[in-house]
Short mmCIF file of C-alpha atoms in Angstrom, two decimals:
data_model
loop_
_atom_site.label_atom_id
_atom_site.label_comp_id
_atom_site.label_asym_id
_atom_site.label_seq_id
_atom_site.Cartn_x
_atom_site.Cartn_y
_atom_site.Cartn_z
CA ALA A 1 -204.69 14.15 -85.54
CA GLN A 2 -207.74 12.31 -86.79
CA LYS A 3 -211.06 13.93 -87.60
CA VAL A 4 -214.40 12.59 -88.82
CA THR A 5 -217.13 14.84 -90.16
CA GLN A 6 -220.74 13.85 -90.65
CA ALA A 7 -222.25 16.97 -92.12
CA GLN A 8 -225.86 15.77 -91.94
CA THR A 9 -227.20 16.02 -88.41
CA GLU A 10 -230.65 14.65 -89.21
CA ILE A 11 -232.32 13.04 -92.21
CA SER A 12 -236.02 12.31 -92.45
CA VAL A 13 -237.40 9.95 -95.09
CA VAL A 14 -240.54 8.04 -95.80
CA GLU A 15 -240.41 4.27 -95.64
CA LYS A 16 -239.01 2.58 -98.77
CA GLU A 17 -236.98 5.62 -99.75
CA ASP A 18 -233.22 5.30 -100.04
CA VAL A 19 -231.05 7.34 -97.71
CA THR A 20 -227.33 8.11 -97.99
CA LEU A 21 -225.25 9.19 -95.03
CA ASP A 22 -222.06 11.12 -95.73
CA CYS A 23 -218.79 10.65 -93.88
CA VAL A 24 -215.57 12.55 -94.55
CA TYR A 25 -212.41 11.81 -92.63
CA GLU A 26 -208.96 13.28 -92.11
CA THR A 27 -205.80 11.45 -91.15
CA ARG A 28 -202.13 11.60 -91.98
CA ASP A 29 -201.66 7.88 -91.49
CA THR A 30 -201.48 5.69 -94.56
CA THR A 31 -202.91 2.70 -92.73
CA TYR A 32 -206.23 3.25 -91.07
CA TYR A 33 -209.63 1.69 -90.55
CA LEU A 34 -213.09 3.08 -91.01
CA PHE A 35 -216.21 1.94 -89.21
CA TRP A 36 -219.93 2.53 -89.17
CA TYR A 37 -222.03 1.99 -86.06
CA LYS A 38 -225.78 2.21 -85.51
CA GLN A 39 -227.21 3.52 -82.24
CA PRO A 40 -230.91 2.72 -81.83
CA PRO A 41 -232.96 4.41 -79.09
CA SER A 42 -231.89 1.70 -76.64
CA GLY A 43 -228.42 3.28 -76.64
CA GLU A 44 -226.16 0.42 -77.62
CA LEU A 45 -223.72 1.07 -80.44
CA VAL A 46 -224.11 -1.73 -82.96
CA PHE A 47 -221.15 -2.46 -85.20
CA LEU A 48 -222.06 -2.48 -88.91
CA ILE A 49 -218.86 -2.54 -90.95
CA ARG A 50 -215.10 -2.13 -90.86
CA ARG A 51 -213.03 -1.21 -93.89
CA ASN A 52 -209.25 -0.82 -94.11
CA SER A 53 -207.50 1.89 -96.09
CA PHE A 54 -206.09 -0.56 -98.64
CA ASP A 55 -209.41 -1.98 -99.66
CA GLU A 56 -211.48 0.44 -101.71
CA GLN A 57 -213.90 -2.17 -102.91
CA ASN A 58 -217.47 -1.19 -102.17
CA GLU A 59 -219.51 -3.50 -100.06
CA ILE A 60 -223.14 -4.51 -99.94
CA SER A 61 -224.85 -6.30 -97.09
CA GLY A 62 -228.56 -6.73 -97.60
CA ARG A 63 -230.11 -3.27 -97.78
CA TYR A 64 -226.87 -1.64 -96.62
CA SER A 65 -224.07 -0.55 -98.91
CA TRP A 66 -220.89 1.41 -98.42
CA ASN A 67 -218.92 3.54 -100.86
CA PHE A 68 -215.29 4.11 -99.89
CA GLN A 69 -213.43 6.70 -101.95
CA LYS A 70 -209.91 7.39 -100.82
CA SER A 71 -209.47 10.20 -103.34
CA THR A 72 -212.12 12.25 -101.57
CA SER A 73 -211.54 10.79 -98.08
CA SER A 74 -215.13 9.68 -97.90
CA PHE A 75 -216.88 6.58 -96.63
CA ASN A 76 -220.56 6.98 -97.36
CA PHE A 77 -223.33 4.66 -96.26
CA THR A 78 -226.58 3.98 -98.09
CA ILE A 79 -229.70 2.31 -96.78
CA THR A 80 -231.86 1.06 -99.62
CA ALA A 81 -235.62 0.79 -99.25
CA SER A 82 -235.53 2.15 -95.70
CA GLN A 83 -237.71 0.70 -92.97
CA VAL A 84 -238.97 2.15 -89.70
CA VAL A 85 -236.53 -0.11 -87.83
CA ASP A 86 -233.69 1.76 -89.51
CA SER A 87 -234.52 4.82 -87.42
CA ALA A 88 -231.42 5.43 -85.32
CA VAL A 89 -228.32 7.56 -85.03
CA TYR A 90 -225.51 6.39 -87.27
CA PHE A 91 -221.87 7.06 -86.47
CA CYS A 92 -218.87 6.94 -88.74
CA ALA A 93 -215.54 6.38 -87.01
CA LEU A 94 -211.85 6.29 -87.86
CA ARG A 95 -209.03 4.42 -86.22
CA ALA A 96 -205.39 4.74 -87.19
CA ALA A 97 -202.43 3.33 -85.26
CA GLY A 98 -203.31 2.82 -81.62
CA ASN A 99 -206.54 2.19 -79.84
CA LYS A 100 -208.25 5.52 -80.23
CA LEU A 101 -211.46 5.47 -82.21
CA THR A 102 -212.45 8.92 -83.44
CA PHE A 103 -216.17 9.35 -84.02
CA GLY A 104 -218.10 11.76 -86.16
CA GLY A 105 -220.97 13.70 -84.65
CA GLY A 106 -223.54 11.20 -85.88
CA THR A 107 -226.50 11.45 -88.25
CA ARG A 108 -229.99 10.88 -86.93
CA VAL A 109 -232.16 9.00 -89.41
CA LEU A 110 -235.90 9.12 -88.99
CA VAL A 111 -237.91 6.77 -91.18
CA LYS A 112 -241.60 7.55 -91.20
CA PRO A 113 -244.19 4.92 -92.11
CA GLU B 1 -224.86 -13.88 -71.50
CA THR B 2 -223.14 -12.73 -74.63
CA GLY B 3 -221.46 -9.56 -75.79
CA VAL B 4 -220.82 -6.62 -73.54
CA THR B 5 -223.09 -5.96 -70.57
CA GLN B 6 -223.32 -2.90 -68.38
CA THR B 7 -224.99 -2.30 -65.04
CA PRO B 8 -226.87 -0.40 -63.96
CA ARG B 9 -228.67 0.76 -67.08
CA HIS B 10 -229.90 3.90 -65.35
CA LEU B 11 -228.46 5.76 -62.38
CA VAL B 12 -229.52 8.92 -60.60
CA MET B 13 -227.14 10.29 -58.01
CA GLY B 14 -226.52 13.39 -55.98
CA MET B 15 -223.30 15.33 -56.20
CA THR B 16 -222.06 13.95 -52.88
CA ASN B 17 -222.76 10.30 -53.63
CA LYS B 18 -220.28 7.60 -54.54
CA LYS B 19 -221.35 5.03 -57.08
CA SER B 20 -219.76 2.58 -59.52
CA LEU B 21 -220.57 1.53 -63.05
CA LYS B 22 -219.81 -2.01 -64.07
CA CYS B 23 -218.97 -3.46 -67.45
CA GLU B 24 -218.43 -7.09 -68.32
CA GLN B 25 -217.44 -8.56 -71.66
CA HIS B 26 -218.06 -12.19 -72.65
CA LEU B 27 -216.16 -12.07 -75.94
CA GLY B 28 -212.70 -13.16 -74.82
CA HIS B 29 -211.31 -9.70 -75.53
CA ASN B 30 -208.27 -8.18 -73.88
CA ALA B 31 -208.90 -4.46 -74.21
CA MET B 32 -211.68 -2.41 -72.63
CA TYR B 33 -212.77 1.19 -72.96
CA TRP B 34 -214.96 3.81 -71.31
CA TYR B 35 -216.67 6.43 -73.46
CA LYS B 36 -218.87 9.36 -72.53
CA GLN B 37 -221.73 10.46 -74.74
CA SER B 38 -223.27 13.81 -73.87
CA ALA B 39 -226.09 15.53 -75.65
CA LYS B 40 -224.82 17.61 -78.56
CA LYS B 41 -221.25 16.30 -78.24
CA PRO B 42 -219.41 13.57 -80.12
CA LEU B 43 -218.53 10.38 -78.33
CA GLU B 44 -215.52 11.01 -76.10
CA LEU B 45 -213.00 8.36 -75.20
CA MET B 46 -212.24 8.43 -71.47
CA PHE B 47 -210.02 5.48 -70.64
CA VAL B 48 -208.39 2.52 -72.35
CA TYR B 49 -207.15 -0.67 -70.74
CA ASN B 50 -205.00 -3.14 -72.62
CA PHE B 51 -204.27 -6.45 -70.92
CA LYS B 52 -205.51 -4.90 -67.64
CA GLU B 53 -203.13 -1.96 -67.87
CA GLN B 54 -204.38 1.55 -68.36
CA THR B 55 -202.89 2.83 -71.60
CA GLU B 56 -204.90 5.97 -72.08
CA ASN B 57 -206.48 8.60 -69.89
CA ASN B 58 -208.01 11.26 -72.06
CA SER B 59 -207.63 14.11 -69.55
CA VAL B 60 -210.52 12.86 -67.48
CA PRO B 61 -211.19 14.61 -64.13
CA SER B 62 -210.13 12.66 -61.06
CA ARG B 63 -213.74 12.35 -59.87
CA PHE B 64 -213.89 9.49 -62.42
CA SER B 65 -211.72 6.57 -61.36
CA PRO B 66 -211.48 3.45 -63.53
CA GLU B 67 -210.59 -0.03 -62.36
CA CYS B 68 -209.84 -3.10 -64.45
CA PRO B 69 -209.31 -6.14 -62.18
CA ASN B 70 -209.14 -8.57 -65.11
CA SER B 71 -209.61 -8.52 -68.86
CA SER B 72 -213.32 -9.27 -68.58
CA HIS B 73 -214.36 -6.61 -66.09
CA LEU B 74 -214.15 -2.85 -66.06
CA PHE B 75 -215.47 -0.44 -63.46
CA LEU B 76 -215.90 3.29 -63.36
CA HIS B 77 -216.01 4.67 -59.83
CA LEU B 78 -217.79 7.98 -59.46
CA HIS B 79 -217.55 10.48 -56.62
CA THR B 80 -218.51 14.13 -56.13
CA LEU B 81 -219.81 14.43 -59.66
CA GLN B 82 -221.22 17.58 -61.22
CA PRO B 83 -224.51 18.00 -63.09
CA GLU B 84 -222.54 18.40 -66.34
CA ASP B 85 -221.33 14.82 -65.88
CA SER B 86 -224.83 13.62 -66.72
CA ALA B 87 -224.47 11.54 -69.86
CA LEU B 88 -224.60 8.07 -71.35
CA TYR B 89 -221.51 6.10 -70.36
CA LEU B 90 -220.59 3.39 -72.81
CA CYS B 91 -218.21 0.53 -72.32
CA ALA B 92 -216.54 -1.27 -75.21
CA SER B 93 -214.10 -4.12 -75.70
CA SER B 94 -211.85 -5.39 -78.46
CA LEU B 95 -209.28 -8.06 -79.16
CA ASN B 96 -205.90 -6.41 -79.51
CA SER B 97 -202.51 -7.91 -80.16
CA ARG B 98 -199.43 -7.12 -78.14
CA GLY B 99 -196.92 -4.92 -79.85
CA ARG B 100 -197.71 -2.32 -82.41
CA ASP B 101 -201.42 -2.00 -82.98
CA ARG B 102 -202.45 -1.04 -86.46
CA GLY B 103 -205.88 -0.06 -85.27
CA GLY B 104 -207.73 -2.74 -87.13
CA THR B 105 -209.57 -4.35 -84.29
CA THR B 106 -213.27 -3.71 -83.92
CA GLN B 107 -214.70 -2.36 -80.70
CA TYR B 108 -217.96 -3.85 -79.50
CA PHE B 109 -220.13 -1.74 -77.25
CA GLY B 110 -222.43 -2.37 -74.33
CA PRO B 111 -225.87 -0.78 -73.94
CA GLY B 112 -224.58 2.02 -71.75
CA THR B 113 -225.48 3.47 -68.36
CA ARG B 114 -227.63 6.59 -68.46
CA LEU B 115 -226.31 8.73 -65.59
CA THR B 116 -228.14 11.71 -64.16
CA VAL B 117 -226.39 13.87 -61.56
CA LEU B 118 -228.70 16.06 -59.52
#
């Protein structure tokens, strides 16, 4: 069975601070995919990134960066120089063989001006 | 329109009503999903359709009845719901290949329908 844990339920920062969201996953499959989604107040889940289990290279996209460490089963997400528009709930998710996407409980990020 | 759309965006219904949620994807995908998002609970997968065939029912009560007439449209028919069914219902789609699925396809989500059952 798959499991995703996002230990931080809520993080509050002041604008321009960096914020790191933790994600720890469990799976017995050797091939799997990890995802991050953003859910703004409007409700829609916005896809941010997909990473497969064979690619441990870290990735940077603008102010977003992801640190994938297979040894610790973690896929952490950092927002650099946060902005008010980054306020949202962020979900980490895992998908192994099959269609089922297993989500973590989400981390609410509140960026104050 | 682009992406995944859902209607209505908000719905209030009594326990004896019958209503339907609609989802439409404009991405050329062949798999569609219904998820339920309740307060204080993780996102729960309800149903999966691959190439118009239901491939997963995650122990969902029969008062929720999905329908997938084609690969672009997905419905969720609701009847005799309970107040605890109040939630955000999200639709998603992805492009899957026939045969063994390694799970690599990305699911794209609609904006959801906020359902309140009185």
